[in-house]
Amino acid sequence: MKKLLSLASILAVLAGTASAAPYYLPTPQSGALTSYDMQPVYAIDALYSIGDDDMVDTYGVRGSFNLYNDAEGTFRHQFNISVGYEMGDETISAYDVEVWQVPVMGGYDLNIELIDDVFLTVGGKAGYTFGEFEIDKVDSNGFNGFTFRVGGGIKIQCSESTYVRAGYEFGRSYIHEEGESTFGQHIISLGVGCQF
């Protein structure tokens, strides 16, 4: 019985000393992203494109994966890869013309802070577009070729992880079909980006 009481007393003393001060991890933790690292941001944009004489007006959506530097500073860099889907139909010279295109592009945007959480963005994208023209639902021609877009806009940082933006881009595509053709577009975009 004495051995049992002695053992219980020793265990009680040792258990009492085991409740030490809590352990705190350093901030930021080793390997964690900081605001000075490039942060992954996913964005989606609604697009309306006004075509020149050789192109139908189109509307659609563009999704993009961005690497964005959101550290405190006047100039912030943003690299992106985007894929869009745009479609439209119009009557041109008594012909009903329908078109769809899928531009796949990589690009860069420079974000210049104007006031707290409001940025002027300027940038460009380049890549390849795939699509199809259909005339009077009878004759269809697929096309593909190099495309680029340059433009600017306003971006508002709504929270630490979300922003909205509105912008304008000028785009030009050099397509290959039966011969070669070039068409331009004036693109108005409205989008949102979110960091996970």
mmCIF file of the C-alpha atoms, coordinates in Angstrom:
data_MODEL
# 
_entry.id   MODEL 
# 
loop_
_atom_site.group_PDB 
_atom_site.id 
_atom_site.type_symbol 
_atom_site.label_atom_id 
_atom_site.label_alt_id 
_atom_site.label_comp_id 
_atom_site.label_asym_id 
_atom_site.label_entity_id 
_atom_site.label_seq_id 
_atom_site.pdbx_PDB_ins_code 
_atom_site.Cartn_x 
_atom_site.Cartn_y 
_atom_site.Cartn_z 
_atom_site.occupancy 
_atom_site.B_iso_or_equiv 
_atom_site.pdbx_formal_charge 
_atom_site.auth_seq_id 
_atom_site.auth_comp_id 
_atom_site.auth_asym_id 
_atom_site.auth_atom_id 
_atom_site.pdbx_PDB_model_num 
ATOM 1   C CA . MET A 1 1   ? 0.000   0.000  0.000   1.00 0.00 ? 1   MET A CA 1 
ATOM 2   C CA . LYS A 1 2   ? 2.912   2.342  0.818   1.00 0.00 ? 2   LYS A CA 1 
ATOM 3   C CA . LYS A 1 3   ? 4.411   1.653  -2.606  1.00 0.00 ? 3   LYS A CA 1 
ATOM 4   C CA . LEU A 1 4   ? 1.090   2.442  -4.286  1.00 0.00 ? 4   LEU A CA 1 
ATOM 5   C CA . LEU A 1 5   ? 0.704   5.764  -2.419  1.00 0.00 ? 5   LEU A CA 1 
ATOM 6   C CA . SER A 1 6   ? 4.308   6.715  -3.177  1.00 0.00 ? 6   SER A CA 1 
ATOM 7   C CA . LEU A 1 7   ? 3.861   5.909  -6.863  1.00 0.00 ? 7   LEU A CA 1 
ATOM 8   C CA . ALA A 1 8   ? 0.565   7.876  -7.018  1.00 0.00 ? 8   ALA A CA 1 
ATOM 9   C CA . SER A 1 9   ? 2.209   10.894 -5.333  1.00 0.00 ? 9   SER A CA 1 
ATOM 10  C CA . ILE A 1 10  ? 5.137   10.880 -7.756  1.00 0.00 ? 10  ILE A CA 1 
ATOM 11  C CA . LEU A 1 11  ? 2.791   10.610 -10.767 1.00 0.00 ? 11  LEU A CA 1 
ATOM 12  C CA . ALA A 1 12  ? 0.626   13.481 -9.443  1.00 0.00 ? 12  ALA A CA 1 
ATOM 13  C CA . VAL A 1 13  ? 3.686   15.722 -9.034  1.00 0.00 ? 13  VAL A CA 1 
ATOM 14  C CA . LEU A 1 14  ? 4.960   14.860 -12.514 1.00 0.00 ? 14  LEU A CA 1 
ATOM 15  C CA . ALA A 1 15  ? 1.531   15.422 -14.075 1.00 0.00 ? 15  ALA A CA 1 
ATOM 16  C CA . GLY A 1 16  ? 1.322   18.860 -12.468 1.00 0.00 ? 16  GLY A CA 1 
ATOM 17  C CA . THR A 1 17  ? 4.606   19.959 -14.003 1.00 0.00 ? 17  THR A CA 1 
ATOM 18  C CA . ALA A 1 18  ? 3.527   18.779 -17.452 1.00 0.00 ? 18  ALA A CA 1 
ATOM 19  C CA . SER A 1 19  ? 1.172   21.734 -17.847 1.00 0.00 ? 19  SER A CA 1 
ATOM 20  C CA . ALA A 1 20  ? 3.792   24.179 -19.095 1.00 0.00 ? 20  ALA A CA 1 
ATOM 21  C CA . ALA A 1 21  ? 3.148   27.414 -20.994 1.00 0.00 ? 21  ALA A CA 1 
ATOM 22  C CA . PRO A 1 22  ? 1.534   26.969 -24.434 1.00 0.00 ? 22  PRO A CA 1 
ATOM 23  C CA . TYR A 1 23  ? 3.789   26.806 -27.479 1.00 0.00 ? 23  TYR A CA 1 
ATOM 24  C CA . TYR A 1 24  ? 3.505   29.645 -30.016 1.00 0.00 ? 24  TYR A CA 1 
ATOM 25  C CA . LEU A 1 25  ? 4.568   29.324 -33.649 1.00 0.00 ? 25  LEU A CA 1 
ATOM 26  C CA . PRO A 1 26  ? 6.526   32.180 -35.197 1.00 0.00 ? 26  PRO A CA 1 
ATOM 27  C CA . THR A 1 27  ? 4.602   34.415 -37.578 1.00 0.00 ? 27  THR A CA 1 
ATOM 28  C CA . PRO A 1 28  ? 4.846   33.925 -40.506 1.00 0.00 ? 28  PRO A CA 1 
ATOM 29  C CA . GLN A 1 29  ? 5.556   30.237 -40.208 1.00 0.00 ? 29  GLN A CA 1 
ATOM 30  C CA . SER A 1 30  ? 8.460   28.802 -42.096 1.00 0.00 ? 30  SER A CA 1 
ATOM 31  C CA . GLY A 1 31  ? 7.372   28.019 -45.661 1.00 0.00 ? 31  GLY A CA 1 
ATOM 32  C CA . ALA A 1 32  ? 4.162   30.098 -45.479 1.00 0.00 ? 32  ALA A CA 1 
ATOM 33  C CA . LEU A 1 33  ? 3.453   32.705 -48.168 1.00 0.00 ? 33  LEU A CA 1 
ATOM 34  C CA . THR A 1 34  ? 3.977   36.314 -47.152 1.00 0.00 ? 34  THR A CA 1 
ATOM 35  C CA . SER A 1 35  ? 2.468   39.389 -48.779 1.00 0.00 ? 35  SER A CA 1 
ATOM 36  C CA . TYR A 1 36  ? 5.760   39.883 -50.638 1.00 0.00 ? 36  TYR A CA 1 
ATOM 37  C CA . ASP A 1 37  ? 5.461   36.474 -52.358 1.00 0.00 ? 37  ASP A CA 1 
ATOM 38  C CA . MET A 1 38  ? 3.460   35.974 -55.543 1.00 0.00 ? 38  MET A CA 1 
ATOM 39  C CA . GLN A 1 39  ? -0.020  34.917 -54.381 1.00 0.00 ? 39  GLN A CA 1 
ATOM 40  C CA . PRO A 1 40  ? -2.311  32.645 -56.459 1.00 0.00 ? 40  PRO A CA 1 
ATOM 41  C CA . VAL A 1 41  ? -5.490  34.482 -57.483 1.00 0.00 ? 41  VAL A CA 1 
ATOM 42  C CA . TYR A 1 42  ? -8.391  33.116 -59.573 1.00 0.00 ? 42  TYR A CA 1 
ATOM 43  C CA . ALA A 1 43  ? -10.426 35.608 -61.599 1.00 0.00 ? 43  ALA A CA 1 
ATOM 44  C CA . ILE A 1 44  ? -13.451 35.610 -63.876 1.00 0.00 ? 44  ILE A CA 1 
ATOM 45  C CA . ASP A 1 45  ? -14.411 38.406 -66.298 1.00 0.00 ? 45  ASP A CA 1 
ATOM 46  C CA . ALA A 1 46  ? -17.552 39.157 -68.291 1.00 0.00 ? 46  ALA A CA 1 
ATOM 47  C CA . LEU A 1 47  ? -16.600 40.438 -71.770 1.00 0.00 ? 47  LEU A CA 1 
ATOM 48  C CA . TYR A 1 48  ? -18.326 42.445 -74.482 1.00 0.00 ? 48  TYR A CA 1 
ATOM 49  C CA . SER A 1 49  ? -16.346 42.908 -77.695 1.00 0.00 ? 49  SER A CA 1 
ATOM 50  C CA . ILE A 1 50  ? -17.150 45.418 -80.419 1.00 0.00 ? 50  ILE A CA 1 
ATOM 51  C CA . GLY A 1 51  ? -15.765 44.092 -83.698 1.00 0.00 ? 51  GLY A CA 1 
ATOM 52  C CA . ASP A 1 52  ? -14.361 46.092 -86.585 1.00 0.00 ? 52  ASP A CA 1 
ATOM 53  C CA . ASP A 1 53  ? -15.796 45.815 -90.131 1.00 0.00 ? 53  ASP A CA 1 
ATOM 54  C CA . ASP A 1 54  ? -14.620 42.219 -90.567 1.00 0.00 ? 54  ASP A CA 1 
ATOM 55  C CA . MET A 1 55  ? -15.749 40.893 -87.175 1.00 0.00 ? 55  MET A CA 1 
ATOM 56  C CA . VAL A 1 56  ? -19.080 40.318 -85.418 1.00 0.00 ? 56  VAL A CA 1 
ATOM 57  C CA . ASP A 1 57  ? -19.698 41.841 -81.967 1.00 0.00 ? 57  ASP A CA 1 
ATOM 58  C CA . THR A 1 58  ? -19.243 39.105 -79.354 1.00 0.00 ? 58  THR A CA 1 
ATOM 59  C CA . TYR A 1 59  ? -19.893 38.549 -75.670 1.00 0.00 ? 59  TYR A CA 1 
ATOM 60  C CA . GLY A 1 60  ? -18.582 35.929 -73.306 1.00 0.00 ? 60  GLY A CA 1 
ATOM 61  C CA . VAL A 1 61  ? -16.565 35.042 -70.261 1.00 0.00 ? 61  VAL A CA 1 
ATOM 62  C CA . ARG A 1 62  ? -12.871 34.660 -69.429 1.00 0.00 ? 62  ARG A CA 1 
ATOM 63  C CA . GLY A 1 63  ? -11.344 32.711 -66.553 1.00 0.00 ? 63  GLY A CA 1 
ATOM 64  C CA . SER A 1 64  ? -7.764  33.275 -65.432 1.00 0.00 ? 64  SER A CA 1 
ATOM 65  C CA . PHE A 1 65  ? -5.144  32.025 -63.013 1.00 0.00 ? 65  PHE A CA 1 
ATOM 66  C CA . ASN A 1 66  ? -2.960  34.864 -61.713 1.00 0.00 ? 66  ASN A CA 1 
ATOM 67  C CA . LEU A 1 67  ? 0.187   35.208 -59.670 1.00 0.00 ? 67  LEU A CA 1 
ATOM 68  C CA . TYR A 1 68  ? -0.216  38.530 -57.870 1.00 0.00 ? 68  TYR A CA 1 
ATOM 69  C CA . ASN A 1 69  ? 2.176   40.439 -55.603 1.00 0.00 ? 69  ASN A CA 1 
ATOM 70  C CA . ASP A 1 70  ? -0.076  42.137 -53.035 1.00 0.00 ? 70  ASP A CA 1 
ATOM 71  C CA . ALA A 1 71  ? 2.624   43.623 -50.783 1.00 0.00 ? 71  ALA A CA 1 
ATOM 72  C CA . GLU A 1 72  ? 2.264   47.203 -49.647 1.00 0.00 ? 72  GLU A CA 1 
ATOM 73  C CA . GLY A 1 73  ? 3.649   49.347 -52.436 1.00 0.00 ? 73  GLY A CA 1 
ATOM 74  C CA . THR A 1 74  ? 2.712   51.705 -55.237 1.00 0.00 ? 74  THR A CA 1 
ATOM 75  C CA . PHE A 1 75  ? 3.524   49.210 -58.018 1.00 0.00 ? 75  PHE A CA 1 
ATOM 76  C CA . ARG A 1 76  ? 2.277   45.620 -57.886 1.00 0.00 ? 76  ARG A CA 1 
ATOM 77  C CA . HIS A 1 77  ? 2.911   42.928 -60.491 1.00 0.00 ? 77  HIS A CA 1 
ATOM 78  C CA . GLN A 1 78  ? 0.431   40.357 -61.805 1.00 0.00 ? 78  GLN A CA 1 
ATOM 79  C CA . PHE A 1 79  ? 1.159   37.510 -64.238 1.00 0.00 ? 79  PHE A CA 1 
ATOM 80  C CA . ASN A 1 80  ? -1.746  35.506 -65.691 1.00 0.00 ? 80  ASN A CA 1 
ATOM 81  C CA . ILE A 1 81  ? -2.873  32.643 -67.910 1.00 0.00 ? 81  ILE A CA 1 
ATOM 82  C CA . SER A 1 82  ? -6.411  32.966 -69.263 1.00 0.00 ? 82  SER A CA 1 
ATOM 83  C CA . VAL A 1 83  ? -8.948  31.077 -71.367 1.00 0.00 ? 83  VAL A CA 1 
ATOM 84  C CA . GLY A 1 84  ? -12.098 32.698 -72.713 1.00 0.00 ? 84  GLY A CA 1 
ATOM 85  C CA . TYR A 1 85  ? -15.204 31.795 -74.650 1.00 0.00 ? 85  TYR A CA 1 
ATOM 86  C CA . GLU A 1 86  ? -16.827 34.473 -76.817 1.00 0.00 ? 86  GLU A CA 1 
ATOM 87  C CA . MET A 1 87  ? -19.779 34.185 -79.213 1.00 0.00 ? 87  MET A CA 1 
ATOM 88  C CA . GLY A 1 88  ? -21.998 36.450 -81.246 1.00 0.00 ? 88  GLY A CA 1 
ATOM 89  C CA . ASP A 1 89  ? -24.239 36.761 -84.287 1.00 0.00 ? 89  ASP A CA 1 
ATOM 90  C CA . GLU A 1 90  ? -24.988 39.612 -86.634 1.00 0.00 ? 90  GLU A CA 1 
ATOM 91  C CA . THR A 1 91  ? -26.404 40.338 -90.068 1.00 0.00 ? 91  THR A CA 1 
ATOM 92  C CA . ILE A 1 92  ? -23.674 41.554 -92.409 1.00 0.00 ? 92  ILE A CA 1 
ATOM 93  C CA . SER A 1 93  ? -24.545 42.411 -96.045 1.00 0.00 ? 93  SER A CA 1 
ATOM 94  C CA . ALA A 1 94  ? -27.829 40.416 -95.843 1.00 0.00 ? 94  ALA A CA 1 
ATOM 95  C CA . TYR A 1 95  ? -26.029 37.332 -94.480 1.00 0.00 ? 95  TYR A CA 1 
ATOM 96  C CA . ASP A 1 96  ? -26.609 35.977 -90.990 1.00 0.00 ? 96  ASP A CA 1 
ATOM 97  C CA . VAL A 1 97  ? -23.152 35.449 -89.505 1.00 0.00 ? 97  VAL A CA 1 
ATOM 98  C CA . GLU A 1 98  ? -22.490 33.557 -86.268 1.00 0.00 ? 98  GLU A CA 1 
ATOM 99  C CA . VAL A 1 99  ? -19.070 33.300 -84.672 1.00 0.00 ? 99  VAL A CA 1 
ATOM 100 C CA . TRP A 1 100 ? -17.465 31.745 -81.609 1.00 0.00 ? 100 TRP A CA 1 
ATOM 101 C CA . GLN A 1 101 ? -13.857 31.901 -80.477 1.00 0.00 ? 101 GLN A CA 1 
ATOM 102 C CA . VAL A 1 102 ? -11.700 30.551 -77.653 1.00 0.00 ? 102 VAL A CA 1 
ATOM 103 C CA . PRO A 1 103 ? -8.637  32.744 -76.974 1.00 0.00 ? 103 PRO A CA 1 
ATOM 104 C CA . VAL A 1 104 ? -5.918  31.124 -74.822 1.00 0.00 ? 104 VAL A CA 1 
ATOM 105 C CA . MET A 1 105 ? -3.427  33.755 -73.607 1.00 0.00 ? 105 MET A CA 1 
ATOM 106 C CA . GLY A 1 106 ? -0.660  34.555 -71.166 1.00 0.00 ? 106 GLY A CA 1 
ATOM 107 C CA . GLY A 1 107 ? -0.091  38.085 -69.926 1.00 0.00 ? 107 GLY A CA 1 
ATOM 108 C CA . TYR A 1 108 ? 1.177   40.666 -67.467 1.00 0.00 ? 108 TYR A CA 1 
ATOM 109 C CA . ASP A 1 109 ? -0.550  43.538 -65.642 1.00 0.00 ? 109 ASP A CA 1 
ATOM 110 C CA . LEU A 1 110 ? 1.074   46.379 -63.730 1.00 0.00 ? 110 LEU A CA 1 
ATOM 111 C CA . ASN A 1 111 ? -1.134  47.663 -60.894 1.00 0.00 ? 111 ASN A CA 1 
ATOM 112 C CA . ILE A 1 112 ? -0.415  51.271 -59.862 1.00 0.00 ? 112 ILE A CA 1 
ATOM 113 C CA . GLU A 1 113 ? -1.989  52.339 -56.564 1.00 0.00 ? 113 GLU A CA 1 
ATOM 114 C CA . LEU A 1 114 ? -3.808  55.673 -56.956 1.00 0.00 ? 114 LEU A CA 1 
ATOM 115 C CA . ILE A 1 115 ? -5.329  55.887 -53.463 1.00 0.00 ? 115 ILE A CA 1 
ATOM 116 C CA . ASP A 1 116 ? -5.906  53.290 -50.730 1.00 0.00 ? 116 ASP A CA 1 
ATOM 117 C CA . ASP A 1 117 ? -7.147  50.058 -52.359 1.00 0.00 ? 117 ASP A CA 1 
ATOM 118 C CA . VAL A 1 118 ? -7.813  51.692 -55.779 1.00 0.00 ? 118 VAL A CA 1 
ATOM 119 C CA . PHE A 1 119 ? -5.453  50.810 -58.633 1.00 0.00 ? 119 PHE A CA 1 
ATOM 120 C CA . LEU A 1 120 ? -4.876  51.799 -62.246 1.00 0.00 ? 120 LEU A CA 1 
ATOM 121 C CA . THR A 1 121 ? -4.017  48.645 -64.220 1.00 0.00 ? 121 THR A CA 1 
ATOM 122 C CA . VAL A 1 122 ? -2.163  48.506 -67.536 1.00 0.00 ? 122 VAL A CA 1 
ATOM 123 C CA . GLY A 1 123 ? -1.073  45.366 -69.308 1.00 0.00 ? 123 GLY A CA 1 
ATOM 124 C CA . GLY A 1 124 ? -1.154  43.026 -72.227 1.00 0.00 ? 124 GLY A CA 1 
ATOM 125 C CA . LYS A 1 125 ? -1.830  39.439 -73.207 1.00 0.00 ? 125 LYS A CA 1 
ATOM 126 C CA . ALA A 1 126 ? -0.789  37.312 -76.163 1.00 0.00 ? 126 ALA A CA 1 
ATOM 127 C CA . GLY A 1 127 ? -1.647  33.815 -77.282 1.00 0.00 ? 127 GLY A CA 1 
ATOM 128 C CA . TYR A 1 128 ? -3.644  31.774 -79.745 1.00 0.00 ? 128 TYR A CA 1 
ATOM 129 C CA . THR A 1 129 ? -7.327  31.795 -80.660 1.00 0.00 ? 129 THR A CA 1 
ATOM 130 C CA . PHE A 1 130 ? -9.523  29.041 -82.085 1.00 0.00 ? 130 PHE A CA 1 
ATOM 131 C CA . GLY A 1 131 ? -12.972 29.581 -83.528 1.00 0.00 ? 131 GLY A CA 1 
ATOM 132 C CA . GLU A 1 132 ? -15.548 29.222 -86.280 1.00 0.00 ? 132 GLU A CA 1 
ATOM 133 C CA . PHE A 1 133 ? -17.615 31.456 -88.581 1.00 0.00 ? 133 PHE A CA 1 
ATOM 134 C CA . GLU A 1 134 ? -20.997 30.188 -89.768 1.00 0.00 ? 134 GLU A CA 1 
ATOM 135 C CA . ILE A 1 135 ? -22.824 31.992 -92.587 1.00 0.00 ? 135 ILE A CA 1 
ATOM 136 C CA . ASP A 1 136 ? -26.599 31.518 -93.007 1.00 0.00 ? 136 ASP A CA 1 
ATOM 137 C CA . LYS A 1 137 ? -26.342 28.241 -91.027 1.00 0.00 ? 137 LYS A CA 1 
ATOM 138 C CA . VAL A 1 138 ? -24.993 26.618 -94.202 1.00 0.00 ? 138 VAL A CA 1 
ATOM 139 C CA . ASP A 1 139 ? -21.337 27.460 -94.711 1.00 0.00 ? 139 ASP A CA 1 
ATOM 140 C CA . SER A 1 140 ? -18.943 27.240 -91.758 1.00 0.00 ? 140 SER A CA 1 
ATOM 141 C CA . ASN A 1 141 ? -15.232 27.996 -91.650 1.00 0.00 ? 141 ASN A CA 1 
ATOM 142 C CA . GLY A 1 142 ? -12.976 27.176 -88.730 1.00 0.00 ? 142 GLY A CA 1 
ATOM 143 C CA . PHE A 1 143 ? -10.132 29.543 -87.955 1.00 0.00 ? 143 PHE A CA 1 
ATOM 144 C CA . ASN A 1 144 ? -7.128  29.812 -85.657 1.00 0.00 ? 144 ASN A CA 1 
ATOM 145 C CA . GLY A 1 145 ? -4.185  32.128 -85.247 1.00 0.00 ? 145 GLY A CA 1 
ATOM 146 C CA . PHE A 1 146 ? -2.125  34.477 -83.126 1.00 0.00 ? 146 PHE A CA 1 
ATOM 147 C CA . THR A 1 147 ? -3.989  37.009 -80.993 1.00 0.00 ? 147 THR A CA 1 
ATOM 148 C CA . PHE A 1 148 ? -3.011  39.795 -78.610 1.00 0.00 ? 148 PHE A CA 1 
ATOM 149 C CA . ARG A 1 149 ? -4.772  42.312 -76.377 1.00 0.00 ? 149 ARG A CA 1 
ATOM 150 C CA . VAL A 1 150 ? -3.526  45.457 -74.632 1.00 0.00 ? 150 VAL A CA 1 
ATOM 151 C CA . GLY A 1 151 ? -5.440  47.724 -72.301 1.00 0.00 ? 151 GLY A CA 1 
ATOM 152 C CA . GLY A 1 152 ? -6.053  49.202 -68.913 1.00 0.00 ? 152 GLY A CA 1 
ATOM 153 C CA . GLY A 1 153 ? -8.657  49.701 -66.248 1.00 0.00 ? 153 GLY A CA 1 
ATOM 154 C CA . ILE A 1 154 ? -9.516  50.365 -62.624 1.00 0.00 ? 154 ILE A CA 1 
ATOM 155 C CA . LYS A 1 155 ? -9.229  47.739 -59.886 1.00 0.00 ? 155 LYS A CA 1 
ATOM 156 C CA . ILE A 1 156 ? -10.676 48.094 -56.379 1.00 0.00 ? 156 ILE A CA 1 
ATOM 157 C CA . GLN A 1 157 ? -9.378  45.856 -53.583 1.00 0.00 ? 157 GLN A CA 1 
ATOM 158 C CA . CYS A 1 158 ? -12.587 45.045 -51.647 1.00 0.00 ? 158 CYS A CA 1 
ATOM 159 C CA . SER A 1 159 ? -10.914 42.935 -48.969 1.00 0.00 ? 159 SER A CA 1 
ATOM 160 C CA . GLU A 1 160 ? -7.581  41.295 -48.306 1.00 0.00 ? 160 GLU A CA 1 
ATOM 161 C CA . SER A 1 161 ? -8.460  38.452 -50.691 1.00 0.00 ? 161 SER A CA 1 
ATOM 162 C CA . THR A 1 162 ? -11.021 39.890 -53.171 1.00 0.00 ? 162 THR A CA 1 
ATOM 163 C CA . TYR A 1 163 ? -10.958 42.590 -55.843 1.00 0.00 ? 163 TYR A CA 1 
ATOM 164 C CA . VAL A 1 164 ? -13.266 43.841 -58.614 1.00 0.00 ? 164 VAL A CA 1 
ATOM 165 C CA . ARG A 1 165 ? -12.122 45.467 -61.827 1.00 0.00 ? 165 ARG A CA 1 
ATOM 166 C CA . ALA A 1 166 ? -13.467 47.176 -64.934 1.00 0.00 ? 166 ALA A CA 1 
ATOM 167 C CA . GLY A 1 167 ? -11.392 47.720 -68.034 1.00 0.00 ? 167 GLY A CA 1 
ATOM 168 C CA . TYR A 1 168 ? -10.918 48.251 -71.741 1.00 0.00 ? 168 TYR A CA 1 
ATOM 169 C CA . GLU A 1 169 ? -8.706  46.221 -74.097 1.00 0.00 ? 169 GLU A CA 1 
ATOM 170 C CA . PHE A 1 170 ? -7.888  46.520 -77.770 1.00 0.00 ? 170 PHE A CA 1 
ATOM 171 C CA . GLY A 1 171 ? -7.393  43.146 -79.410 1.00 0.00 ? 171 GLY A CA 1 
ATOM 172 C CA . ARG A 1 172 ? -6.180  41.985 -82.788 1.00 0.00 ? 172 ARG A CA 1 
ATOM 173 C CA . SER A 1 173 ? -6.216  38.461 -84.216 1.00 0.00 ? 173 SER A CA 1 
ATOM 174 C CA . TYR A 1 174 ? -4.296  37.155 -87.225 1.00 0.00 ? 174 TYR A CA 1 
ATOM 175 C CA . ILE A 1 175 ? -6.306  34.140 -88.351 1.00 0.00 ? 175 ILE A CA 1 
ATOM 176 C CA . HIS A 1 176 ? -5.654  31.362 -90.827 1.00 0.00 ? 176 HIS A CA 1 
ATOM 177 C CA . GLU A 1 177 ? -8.486  29.897 -92.844 1.00 0.00 ? 177 GLU A CA 1 
ATOM 178 C CA . GLU A 1 178 ? -8.889  29.878 -96.631 1.00 0.00 ? 178 GLU A CA 1 
ATOM 179 C CA . GLY A 1 179 ? -6.180  32.508 -96.940 1.00 0.00 ? 179 GLY A CA 1 
ATOM 180 C CA . GLU A 1 180 ? -5.259  34.852 -94.092 1.00 0.00 ? 180 GLU A CA 1 
ATOM 181 C CA . SER A 1 181 ? -7.264  37.555 -92.390 1.00 0.00 ? 181 SER A CA 1 
ATOM 182 C CA . THR A 1 182 ? -6.888  40.092 -89.589 1.00 0.00 ? 182 THR A CA 1 
ATOM 183 C CA . PHE A 1 183 ? -9.619  41.472 -87.367 1.00 0.00 ? 183 PHE A CA 1 
ATOM 184 C CA . GLY A 1 184 ? -9.700  43.835 -84.414 1.00 0.00 ? 184 GLY A CA 1 
ATOM 185 C CA . GLN A 1 185 ? -11.944 44.159 -81.387 1.00 0.00 ? 185 GLN A CA 1 
ATOM 186 C CA . HIS A 1 186 ? -12.597 46.744 -78.661 1.00 0.00 ? 186 HIS A CA 1 
ATOM 187 C CA . ILE A 1 187 ? -13.247 44.742 -75.475 1.00 0.00 ? 187 ILE A CA 1 
ATOM 188 C CA . ILE A 1 188 ? -15.028 45.989 -72.346 1.00 0.00 ? 188 ILE A CA 1 
ATOM 189 C CA . SER A 1 189 ? -14.528 43.771 -69.299 1.00 0.00 ? 189 SER A CA 1 
ATOM 190 C CA . LEU A 1 190 ? -15.961 43.562 -65.804 1.00 0.00 ? 190 LEU A CA 1 
ATOM 191 C CA . GLY A 1 191 ? -14.575 40.981 -63.385 1.00 0.00 ? 191 GLY A CA 1 
ATOM 192 C CA . VAL A 1 192 ? -13.764 39.758 -59.914 1.00 0.00 ? 192 VAL A CA 1 
ATOM 193 C CA . GLY A 1 193 ? -10.670 38.045 -58.509 1.00 0.00 ? 193 GLY A CA 1 
ATOM 194 C CA . CYS A 1 194 ? -10.318 35.957 -55.372 1.00 0.00 ? 194 CYS A CA 1 
ATOM 195 C CA . GLN A 1 195 ? -7.283  34.664 -53.485 1.00 0.00 ? 195 GLN A CA 1 
ATOM 196 C CA . PHE A 1 196 ? -7.703  31.286 -51.772 1.00 0.00 ? 196 PHE A CA 1 
# 
